[in-house]
């Protein structure tokens, strides 16, 4: 089928018309259980009444005014996010890449303000930070850089989950200003570092005067069983990016920072036309309030454990499985072989899943699923894996 859409995505042959909770209906009326939530975006599931009401109410009042004026809803959202995270200042934008782009600019600006005029940011192999030029440079996956050179200067890539490599990189480069990483690598294959790794990274940053930048675009907003994944390790980043599930599908991103780190970001230093507009802020406020009032952090932890335990039981002794791992409601099942084809097979069976890093089945269901739906996901995915490994 010829399409007027630029060919940047290999799309599955299905279009959805409506959704409710963890379920989607396609244009032929077939139903699907959604274990991906639009790639960790729809934490409250589809057509959530709290988000719908906020959007309808706000759309009838005011959608956009620009950041040339006060935006009270943006102020409210910023205060909420600061209270929840322990950070002090927020810059709102429209996507994860933009939130990371802001993070990178904040680090550079901070470095220049402190006399480092060729600042370098340490980033991780296997990391993912977005598709703008700076964020794709910061990303670990070589494939997404091909054909886009020259890339952006000022990054140094080291192995993830490797403290010795970090210390060595810091020792051999005096111009490092920041270390930027995901608490759990999502696109990289649900790669969970050793317990204590993030704390050690934070300690190294603190002792050397480097900024700790956490990309919580995927792990933030209760996904891992805490509001932010850094809270599992009792650390506090200097800068943090959020996006994906912040607006439950309404595009919004946020870059948070400590006061003294954000201080060089004076009027005119950065900007965005849409970022944090009343419509997006109203959606995000509805999301934050729902997550808070229903203790969805605790619920995500429960569900994640249930799903992980479920898979460990149902796939126990199964040949061809390298590892079953999870961090809150991020689940990865790594096979010994490529399994990208499983996505299509699952679709035919009425289930939405994702395969990343070629061999890792990744599940990121909405946080609002019931125990029964969690068990259904485990049952369906286990059967699919067993059948796939039989052939
Ligand atoms: C998805 C993702 C991004 C990019 O977000 P976009 O909204 O696609 O720009 C950045 N970092 C992480 C960790 C992500 O998972």
mmCIF file of N, CA and C in Angstrom, residues 21-137:
data_model
loop_
_atom_site.group_PDB
_atom_site.id
_atom_site.type_symbol
_atom_site.label_atom_id
_atom_site.label_comp_id
_atom_site.label_asym_id
_atom_site.label_seq_id
_atom_site.Cartn_x
_atom_site.Cartn_y
_atom_site.Cartn_z
ATOM 1 N N UNK A 21 -9.262 1.274 29.020
ATOM 2 C CA UNK A 21 -8.348 0.595 29.933
ATOM 3 C C UNK A 21 -7.192 -0.028 29.180
ATOM 4 N N UNK A 22 -6.978 -1.321 29.374
ATOM 5 C CA UNK A 22 -5.858 -1.998 28.729
ATOM 6 C C UNK A 22 -6.261 -2.641 27.398
ATOM 7 N N UNK A 23 -7.439 -2.282 26.888
ATOM 8 C CA UNK A 23 -7.950 -2.940 25.678
ATOM 9 C C UNK A 23 -8.090 -1.962 24.522
ATOM 10 N N UNK A 24 -7.778 -2.445 23.318
ATOM 11 C CA UNK A 24 -7.922 -1.648 22.104
ATOM 12 C C UNK A 24 -8.820 -2.396 21.125
ATOM 13 N N UNK A 25 -9.536 -1.638 20.306
ATOM 14 C CA UNK A 25 -10.365 -2.248 19.261
ATOM 15 C C UNK A 25 -9.885 -1.711 17.922
ATOM 16 N N UNK A 26 -9.661 -2.616 16.959
ATOM 17 C CA UNK A 26 -9.179 -2.158 15.652
ATOM 18 C C UNK A 26 -10.352 -1.809 14.733
ATOM 19 N N UNK A 27 -10.015 -1.373 13.541
ATOM 20 C CA UNK A 27 -11.050 -0.873 12.626
ATOM 21 C C UNK A 27 -11.968 -1.991 12.121
ATOM 22 N N UNK A 28 -11.595 -3.265 12.372
ATOM 23 C CA UNK A 28 -12.490 -4.382 12.023
ATOM 24 C C UNK A 28 -13.286 -4.881 13.221
ATOM 25 N N UNK A 29 -13.113 -4.221 14.367
ATOM 26 C CA UNK A 29 -13.856 -4.619 15.556
ATOM 27 C C UNK A 29 -13.158 -5.678 16.401
ATOM 28 N N UNK A 30 -11.937 -6.075 16.014
ATOM 29 C CA UNK A 30 -11.200 -7.076 16.800
ATOM 30 C C UNK A 30 -10.567 -6.413 18.033
ATOM 31 N N UNK A 31 -10.579 -7.132 19.171
ATOM 32 C CA UNK A 31 -10.043 -6.592 20.424
ATOM 33 C C UNK A 31 -8.644 -7.115 20.729
ATOM 34 N N UNK A 32 -7.865 -6.267 21.373
ATOM 35 C CA UNK A 32 -6.485 -6.597 21.728
ATOM 36 C C UNK A 32 -6.216 -6.192 23.170
ATOM 37 N N UNK A 33 -5.466 -7.037 23.856
ATOM 38 C CA UNK A 33 -4.976 -6.679 25.189
ATOM 39 C C UNK A 33 -3.645 -5.954 24.989
ATOM 40 N N UNK A 34 -3.530 -4.772 25.559
ATOM 41 C CA UNK A 34 -2.378 -3.910 25.288
ATOM 42 C C UNK A 34 -1.319 -4.054 26.390
ATOM 43 N N UNK A 35 -0.269 -4.783 26.109
ATOM 44 C CA UNK A 35 0.814 -4.969 27.084
ATOM 45 C C UNK A 35 2.004 -4.066 26.764
ATOM 46 N N UNK A 36 1.741 -2.994 26.034
ATOM 47 C CA UNK A 36 2.815 -2.070 25.659
ATOM 48 C C UNK A 36 2.467 -0.612 25.993
ATOM 49 N N UNK A 37 1.159 -0.319 26.013
ATOM 50 C CA UNK A 37 0.673 1.014 26.410
ATOM 51 C C UNK A 37 1.314 2.141 25.595
ATOM 52 N N UNK A 38 1.367 1.935 24.261
ATOM 53 C CA UNK A 38 1.932 2.986 23.416
ATOM 54 C C UNK A 38 3.385 3.287 23.775
ATOM 55 N N UNK A 39 4.138 2.223 24.127
ATOM 56 C CA UNK A 39 5.536 2.312 24.587
ATOM 57 C C UNK A 39 5.626 3.107 25.901
ATOM 58 N N UNK A 40 5.015 2.563 26.922
ATOM 59 C CA UNK A 40 5.096 3.135 28.280
ATOM 60 C C UNK A 40 4.485 4.533 28.390
ATOM 61 N N UNK A 41 3.575 4.839 27.492
ATOM 62 C CA UNK A 41 2.977 6.184 27.495
ATOM 63 C C UNK A 41 1.636 6.209 28.245
ATOM 64 N N UNK A 42 0.769 5.262 27.914
ATOM 65 C CA UNK A 42 -0.580 5.290 28.491
ATOM 66 C C UNK A 42 -0.609 4.515 29.807
ATOM 67 N N UNK A 43 0.017 5.084 30.824
ATOM 68 C CA UNK A 43 0.067 4.443 32.134
ATOM 69 C C UNK A 43 -1.316 4.247 32.732
ATOM 70 N N UNK A 44 -2.227 5.182 32.436
ATOM 71 C CA UNK A 44 -3.599 5.075 32.934
ATOM 72 C C UNK A 44 -4.493 4.352 31.937
ATOM 73 N N UNK A 45 -3.885 3.737 30.939
ATOM 74 C CA UNK A 45 -4.652 3.021 29.924
ATOM 75 C C UNK A 45 -5.308 3.980 28.943
ATOM 76 N N UNK A 46 -6.206 3.434 28.137
ATOM 77 C CA UNK A 46 -6.845 4.216 27.074
ATOM 78 C C UNK A 46 -8.172 4.790 27.546
ATOM 79 N N UNK A 47 -8.461 5.990 27.063
ATOM 80 C CA UNK A 47 -9.726 6.678 27.356
ATOM 81 C C UNK A 47 -9.993 6.766 28.859
ATOM 82 N N UNK A 48 -8.969 7.080 29.617
ATOM 83 C CA UNK A 48 -9.169 7.188 31.064
ATOM 84 C C UNK A 48 -10.053 8.403 31.367
ATOM 85 N N UNK A 49 -11.110 8.218 32.178
ATOM 86 C CA UNK A 49 -12.054 9.327 32.408
ATOM 87 C C UNK A 49 -11.395 10.568 33.024
ATOM 88 N N UNK A 50 -10.409 10.389 33.897
ATOM 89 C CA UNK A 50 -9.785 11.562 34.529
ATOM 90 C C UNK A 50 -9.069 12.417 33.475
ATOM 91 N N UNK A 51 -8.394 11.752 32.536
ATOM 92 C CA UNK A 51 -7.670 12.480 31.485
ATOM 93 C C UNK A 51 -8.676 13.083 30.502
ATOM 94 N N UNK A 52 -9.676 12.301 30.163
ATOM 95 C CA UNK A 52 -10.691 12.791 29.222
ATOM 96 C C UNK A 52 -11.355 14.061 29.770
ATOM 97 N N UNK A 53 -11.780 13.993 31.032
ATOM 98 C CA UNK A 53 -12.475 15.145 31.616
ATOM 99 C C UNK A 53 -11.572 16.375 31.664
ATOM 100 N N UNK A 54 -10.323 16.171 32.044
ATOM 101 C CA UNK A 54 -9.386 17.299 32.111
ATOM 102 C C UNK A 54 -9.222 17.933 30.730
ATOM 103 N N UNK A 55 -9.087 17.072 29.712
ATOM 104 C CA UNK A 55 -8.875 17.586 28.351
ATOM 105 C C UNK A 55 -10.109 18.299 27.817
ATOM 106 N N UNK A 56 -11.268 17.697 28.016
ATOM 107 C CA UNK A 56 -12.504 18.288 27.498
ATOM 108 C C UNK A 56 -12.730 19.650 28.160
ATOM 109 N N UNK A 57 -12.570 19.674 29.482
ATOM 110 C CA UNK A 57 -12.777 20.915 30.215
ATOM 111 C C UNK A 57 -11.808 21.996 29.732
ATOM 112 N N UNK A 58 -10.533 21.599 29.605
ATOM 113 C CA UNK A 58 -9.525 22.591 29.243
ATOM 114 C C UNK A 58 -9.655 23.038 27.791
ATOM 115 N N UNK A 59 -9.976 22.092 26.902
ATOM 116 C CA UNK A 59 -10.114 22.450 25.477
ATOM 117 C C UNK A 59 -11.242 23.454 25.282
ATOM 118 N N UNK A 60 -12.248 23.373 26.140
ATOM 119 C CA UNK A 60 -13.364 24.320 26.042
ATOM 120 C C UNK A 60 -13.032 25.689 26.619
ATOM 121 N N UNK A 61 -11.916 25.768 27.329
ATOM 122 C CA UNK A 61 -11.528 27.054 27.950
ATOM 123 C C UNK A 61 -10.390 27.722 27.199
ATOM 124 N N UNK A 62 -9.275 26.965 27.074
ATOM 125 C CA UNK A 62 -8.062 27.564 26.531
ATOM 126 C C UNK A 62 -7.055 26.450 26.249
ATOM 127 N N UNK A 63 -6.556 26.386 25.016
ATOM 128 C CA UNK A 63 -5.572 25.347 24.690
ATOM 129 C C UNK A 63 -4.155 25.881 24.798
ATOM 130 N N UNK A 64 -3.948 27.102 24.307
ATOM 131 C CA UNK A 64 -2.571 27.570 24.184
ATOM 132 C C UNK A 64 -2.489 29.090 24.263
ATOM 133 N N UNK A 65 -1.466 29.567 24.932
ATOM 134 C CA UNK A 65 -1.248 31.019 24.949
ATOM 135 C C UNK A 65 0.192 31.405 24.637
ATOM 136 N N UNK A 66 1.131 30.410 24.706
ATOM 137 C CA UNK A 66 2.584 30.580 24.563
ATOM 138 C C UNK A 66 3.215 30.878 25.921
ATOM 139 N N UNK A 67 4.525 30.714 25.950
ATOM 140 C CA UNK A 67 5.261 30.946 27.198
ATOM 141 C C UNK A 67 5.685 32.404 27.379
ATOM 142 N N UNK A 68 5.057 33.293 26.617
ATOM 143 C CA UNK A 68 5.299 34.723 26.821
ATOM 144 C C UNK A 68 4.454 35.256 27.976
ATOM 145 N N UNK A 69 3.536 34.373 28.470
ATOM 146 C CA UNK A 69 2.634 34.770 29.550
ATOM 147 C C UNK A 69 2.705 33.760 30.686
ATOM 148 N N UNK A 70 2.132 34.108 31.819
ATOM 149 C CA UNK A 70 2.018 33.159 32.921
ATOM 150 C C UNK A 70 1.101 32.012 32.492
ATOM 151 N N UNK A 71 1.468 30.793 32.896
ATOM 152 C CA UNK A 71 0.598 29.642 32.626
ATOM 153 C C UNK A 71 0.375 28.922 33.962
ATOM 154 N N UNK A 72 -0.731 29.266 34.655
ATOM 155 C CA UNK A 72 -0.942 28.733 36.007
ATOM 156 C C UNK A 72 -0.933 27.200 36.086
ATOM 157 N N UNK A 73 -1.491 26.520 35.102
ATOM 158 C CA UNK A 73 -1.518 25.049 35.154
ATOM 159 C C UNK A 73 -0.100 24.484 35.075
ATOM 160 N N UNK A 74 0.748 25.141 34.295
ATOM 161 C CA UNK A 74 2.153 24.751 34.182
ATOM 162 C C UNK A 74 2.862 24.933 35.529
ATOM 163 N N UNK A 75 2.553 26.032 36.192
ATOM 164 C CA UNK A 75 3.110 26.305 37.525
ATOM 165 C C UNK A 75 2.709 25.201 38.507
ATOM 166 N N UNK A 76 1.411 24.870 38.480
ATOM 167 C CA UNK A 76 0.901 23.824 39.388
ATOM 168 C C UNK A 76 1.585 22.493 39.141
ATOM 169 N N UNK A 77 1.723 22.144 37.861
ATOM 170 C CA UNK A 77 2.340 20.871 37.502
ATOM 171 C C UNK A 77 3.807 20.853 37.937
ATOM 172 N N UNK A 78 4.492 21.956 37.721
ATOM 173 C CA UNK A 78 5.899 22.050 38.103
ATOM 174 C C UNK A 78 6.061 21.854 39.612
ATOM 175 N N UNK A 79 5.195 22.511 40.387
ATOM 176 C CA UNK A 79 5.263 22.386 41.845
ATOM 177 C C UNK A 79 5.063 20.934 42.270
ATOM 178 N N UNK A 80 4.073 20.275 41.667
ATOM 179 C CA UNK A 80 3.803 18.861 41.958
ATOM 180 C C UNK A 80 5.039 18.002 41.675
ATOM 181 N N UNK A 81 5.615 18.183 40.489
ATOM 182 C CA UNK A 81 6.751 17.339 40.089
ATOM 183 C C UNK A 81 7.961 17.594 40.986
ATOM 184 N N UNK A 82 8.145 18.848 41.390
ATOM 185 C CA UNK A 82 9.258 19.169 42.298
ATOM 186 C C UNK A 82 9.032 18.531 43.667
ATOM 187 N N UNK A 83 7.813 18.623 44.177
ATOM 188 C CA UNK A 83 7.518 18.011 45.479
ATOM 189 C C UNK A 83 7.718 16.507 45.438
ATOM 190 N N UNK A 84 7.308 15.885 44.350
ATOM 191 C CA UNK A 84 7.416 14.428 44.248
ATOM 192 C C UNK A 84 8.865 13.963 44.084
ATOM 193 N N UNK A 85 9.683 14.770 43.406
ATOM 194 C CA UNK A 85 11.036 14.325 43.065
ATOM 195 C C UNK A 85 12.110 14.855 44.009
ATOM 196 N N UNK A 86 11.856 15.993 44.644
ATOM 197 C CA UNK A 86 12.908 16.627 45.440
ATOM 198 C C UNK A 86 13.770 17.582 44.625
ATOM 199 N N UNK A 87 13.436 17.779 43.354
ATOM 200 C CA UNK A 87 14.165 18.761 42.542
ATOM 201 C C UNK A 87 13.438 20.105 42.620
ATOM 202 N N UNK A 88 14.048 21.148 42.013
ATOM 203 C CA UNK A 88 13.579 22.513 42.304
ATOM 204 C C UNK A 88 12.951 23.277 41.145
ATOM 205 N N UNK A 89 13.408 22.972 39.920
ATOM 206 C CA UNK A 89 12.982 23.778 38.768
ATOM 207 C C UNK A 89 12.609 22.862 37.610
ATOM 208 N N UNK A 90 11.644 23.282 36.798
ATOM 209 C CA UNK A 90 11.199 22.472 35.669
ATOM 210 C C UNK A 90 11.169 23.298 34.387
ATOM 211 N N UNK A 91 11.651 22.698 33.311
ATOM 212 C CA UNK A 91 11.437 23.246 31.967
ATOM 213 C C UNK A 91 10.525 22.269 31.234
ATOM 214 N N UNK A 92 9.391 22.739 30.720
ATOM 215 C CA UNK A 92 8.472 21.861 30.006
ATOM 216 C C UNK A 92 8.700 21.924 28.500
ATOM 217 N N UNK A 93 8.560 20.761 27.863
ATOM 218 C CA UNK A 93 8.689 20.664 26.413
ATOM 219 C C UNK A 93 7.681 19.640 25.928
ATOM 220 N N UNK A 94 7.944 18.991 24.797
ATOM 221 C CA UNK A 94 6.887 18.173 24.187
ATOM 222 C C UNK A 94 7.230 16.713 23.964
ATOM 223 N N UNK A 95 8.428 16.287 24.335
ATOM 224 C CA UNK A 95 8.822 14.900 24.054
ATOM 225 C C UNK A 95 10.013 14.520 24.925
ATOM 226 N N UNK A 96 10.353 13.241 24.872
ATOM 227 C CA UNK A 96 11.506 12.753 25.614
ATOM 228 C C UNK A 96 12.812 13.311 25.066
ATOM 229 N N UNK A 97 12.923 13.316 23.735
ATOM 230 C CA UNK A 97 14.143 13.838 23.123
ATOM 231 C C UNK A 97 14.350 15.302 23.506
ATOM 232 N N UNK A 98 13.289 16.051 23.494
ATOM 233 C CA UNK A 98 13.397 17.476 23.862
ATOM 234 C C UNK A 98 13.760 17.658 25.332
ATOM 235 N N UNK A 99 13.223 16.776 26.188
ATOM 236 C CA UNK A 99 13.571 16.867 27.609
ATOM 237 C C UNK A 99 15.069 16.584 27.780
ATOM 238 N N UNK A 100 15.595 15.606 27.030
ATOM 239 C CA UNK A 100 17.022 15.302 27.116
ATOM 240 C C UNK A 100 17.875 16.376 26.458
ATOM 241 N N UNK A 101 17.367 16.935 25.387
ATOM 242 C CA UNK A 101 18.058 18.051 24.732
ATOM 243 C C UNK A 101 18.206 19.204 25.745
ATOM 244 N N UNK A 102 17.134 19.469 26.480
ATOM 245 C CA UNK A 102 17.188 20.507 27.519
ATOM 246 C C UNK A 102 18.216 20.125 28.587
ATOM 247 N N UNK A 103 18.220 18.850 28.981
ATOM 248 C CA UNK A 103 19.172 18.382 30.003
ATOM 249 C C UNK A 103 20.609 18.624 29.542
ATOM 250 N N UNK A 104 20.866 18.307 28.283
ATOM 251 C CA UNK A 104 22.218 18.485 27.731
ATOM 252 C C UNK A 104 22.585 19.972 27.713
ATOM 253 N N UNK A 105 21.651 20.800 27.305
ATOM 254 C CA UNK A 105 21.919 22.243 27.271
ATOM 255 C C UNK A 105 22.148 22.798 28.674
ATOM 256 N N UNK A 106 21.369 22.311 29.648
ATOM 257 C CA UNK A 106 21.541 22.771 31.033
ATOM 258 C C UNK A 106 22.945 22.417 31.525
ATOM 259 N N UNK A 107 23.397 21.181 31.233
ATOM 260 C CA UNK A 107 24.753 20.761 31.650
ATOM 261 C C UNK A 107 25.818 21.645 31.010
ATOM 262 N N UNK A 108 25.659 21.916 29.731
ATOM 263 C CA UNK A 108 26.655 22.739 29.036
ATOM 264 C C UNK A 108 26.670 24.164 29.589
ATOM 265 N N UNK A 109 25.507 24.698 29.785
ATOM 266 C CA UNK A 109 25.392 26.069 30.298
ATOM 267 C C UNK A 109 26.027 26.167 31.695
ATOM 268 N N UNK A 110 25.755 25.146 32.505
ATOM 269 C CA UNK A 110 26.306 25.079 33.858
ATOM 270 C C UNK A 110 27.837 25.008 33.789
ATOM 271 N N UNK A 111 28.343 24.190 32.875
ATOM 272 C CA UNK A 111 29.798 24.058 32.728
ATOM 273 C C UNK A 111 30.427 25.396 32.361
ATOM 274 N N UNK A 112 29.874 26.056 31.356
ATOM 275 C CA UNK A 112 30.431 27.348 30.924
ATOM 276 C C UNK A 112 30.395 28.361 32.072
ATOM 277 N N UNK A 113 29.293 28.351 32.825
ATOM 278 C CA UNK A 113 29.172 29.283 33.956
ATOM 279 C C UNK A 113 30.234 29.006 35.021
ATOM 280 N N UNK A 114 30.782 27.779 35.013
ATOM 281 C CA UNK A 114 31.805 27.419 35.998
ATOM 282 C C UNK A 114 33.187 27.282 35.365
ATOM 283 N N UNK A 115 33.362 27.904 34.192
ATOM 284 C CA UNK A 115 34.705 28.000 33.616
ATOM 285 C C UNK A 115 35.139 26.826 32.759
ATOM 286 N N UNK A 116 34.260 25.840 32.532
ATOM 287 C CA UNK A 116 34.596 24.716 31.653
ATOM 288 C C UNK A 116 33.991 25.011 30.280
ATOM 289 N N UNK A 117 34.854 25.405 29.343
ATOM 290 C CA UNK A 117 34.329 25.849 28.050
ATOM 291 C C UNK A 117 34.366 24.783 26.965
ATOM 292 N N UNK A 118 34.753 23.558 27.298
ATOM 293 C CA UNK A 118 34.577 22.446 26.340
ATOM 294 C C UNK A 118 34.000 21.241 27.078
ATOM 295 N N UNK A 119 32.795 21.424 27.622
ATOM 296 C CA UNK A 119 32.221 20.382 28.485
ATOM 297 C C UNK A 119 31.922 19.092 27.732
ATOM 298 N N UNK A 120 32.175 17.986 28.441
ATOM 299 C CA UNK A 120 31.939 16.664 27.871
ATOM 300 C C UNK A 120 30.959 15.921 28.786
ATOM 301 N N UNK A 121 30.056 15.195 28.183
ATOM 302 C CA UNK A 121 29.063 14.419 28.941
ATOM 303 C C UNK A 121 29.322 12.938 28.716
ATOM 304 N N UNK A 122 29.464 12.204 29.799
ATOM 305 C CA UNK A 122 29.640 10.748 29.710
ATOM 306 C C UNK A 122 28.278 10.103 29.541
ATOM 307 N N UNK A 123 28.155 9.236 28.536
ATOM 308 C CA UNK A 123 26.909 8.517 28.265
ATOM 309 C C UNK A 123 27.216 7.022 28.158
ATOM 310 N N UNK A 124 26.179 6.205 28.030
ATOM 311 C CA UNK A 124 26.344 4.760 28.178
ATOM 312 C C UNK A 124 26.097 3.971 26.893
ATOM 313 N N UNK A 125 26.895 2.948 26.705
ATOM 314 C CA UNK A 125 26.616 1.980 25.640
ATOM 315 C C UNK A 125 25.257 1.347 25.927
ATOM 316 N N UNK A 126 24.457 1.172 24.902
ATOM 317 C CA UNK A 126 23.130 0.573 25.072
ATOM 318 C C UNK A 126 22.070 1.564 25.511
ATOM 319 N N UNK A 127 22.477 2.793 25.793
ATOM 320 C CA UNK A 127 21.515 3.798 26.254
ATOM 321 C C UNK A 127 20.663 4.317 25.111
ATOM 322 N N UNK A 128 19.513 4.876 25.457
ATOM 323 C CA UNK A 128 18.667 5.524 24.451
ATOM 324 C C UNK A 128 18.150 6.848 24.996
ATOM 325 N N UNK A 129 18.346 7.918 24.217
ATOM 326 C CA UNK A 129 17.926 9.237 24.692
ATOM 327 C C UNK A 129 17.096 10.022 23.686
ATOM 328 N N UNK A 130 16.885 9.479 22.470
ATOM 329 C CA UNK A 130 16.040 10.186 21.512
ATOM 330 C C UNK A 130 16.680 10.300 20.149
ATOM 331 N N UNK A 131 16.023 11.041 19.255
ATOM 332 C CA UNK A 131 16.412 11.075 17.839
ATOM 333 C C UNK A 131 16.822 12.441 17.319
ATOM 334 N N UNK A 132 16.879 13.453 18.181
ATOM 335 C CA UNK A 132 17.440 14.721 17.713
ATOM 336 C C UNK A 132 18.943 14.523 17.572
ATOM 337 N N UNK A 133 19.634 15.461 16.961
ATOM 338 C CA UNK A 133 21.064 15.229 16.706
ATOM 339 C C UNK A 133 21.857 15.014 17.990
ATOM 340 N N UNK A 134 21.614 15.836 19.000
ATOM 341 C CA UNK A 134 22.381 15.674 20.240
ATOM 342 C C UNK A 134 21.978 14.387 20.953
ATOM 343 N N UNK A 135 20.678 14.095 21.002
ATOM 344 C CA UNK A 135 20.253 12.912 21.759
ATOM 345 C C UNK A 135 20.594 11.623 21.018
ATOM 346 N N UNK A 136 20.635 11.647 19.710
ATOM 347 C CA UNK A 136 21.053 10.421 19.009
ATOM 348 C C UNK A 136 22.561 10.234 19.139
ATOM 349 N N UNK A 137 23.296 11.321 19.262
ATOM 350 C CA UNK A 137 24.728 11.199 19.550
ATOM 351 C C UNK A 137 24.922 10.573 20.934
#
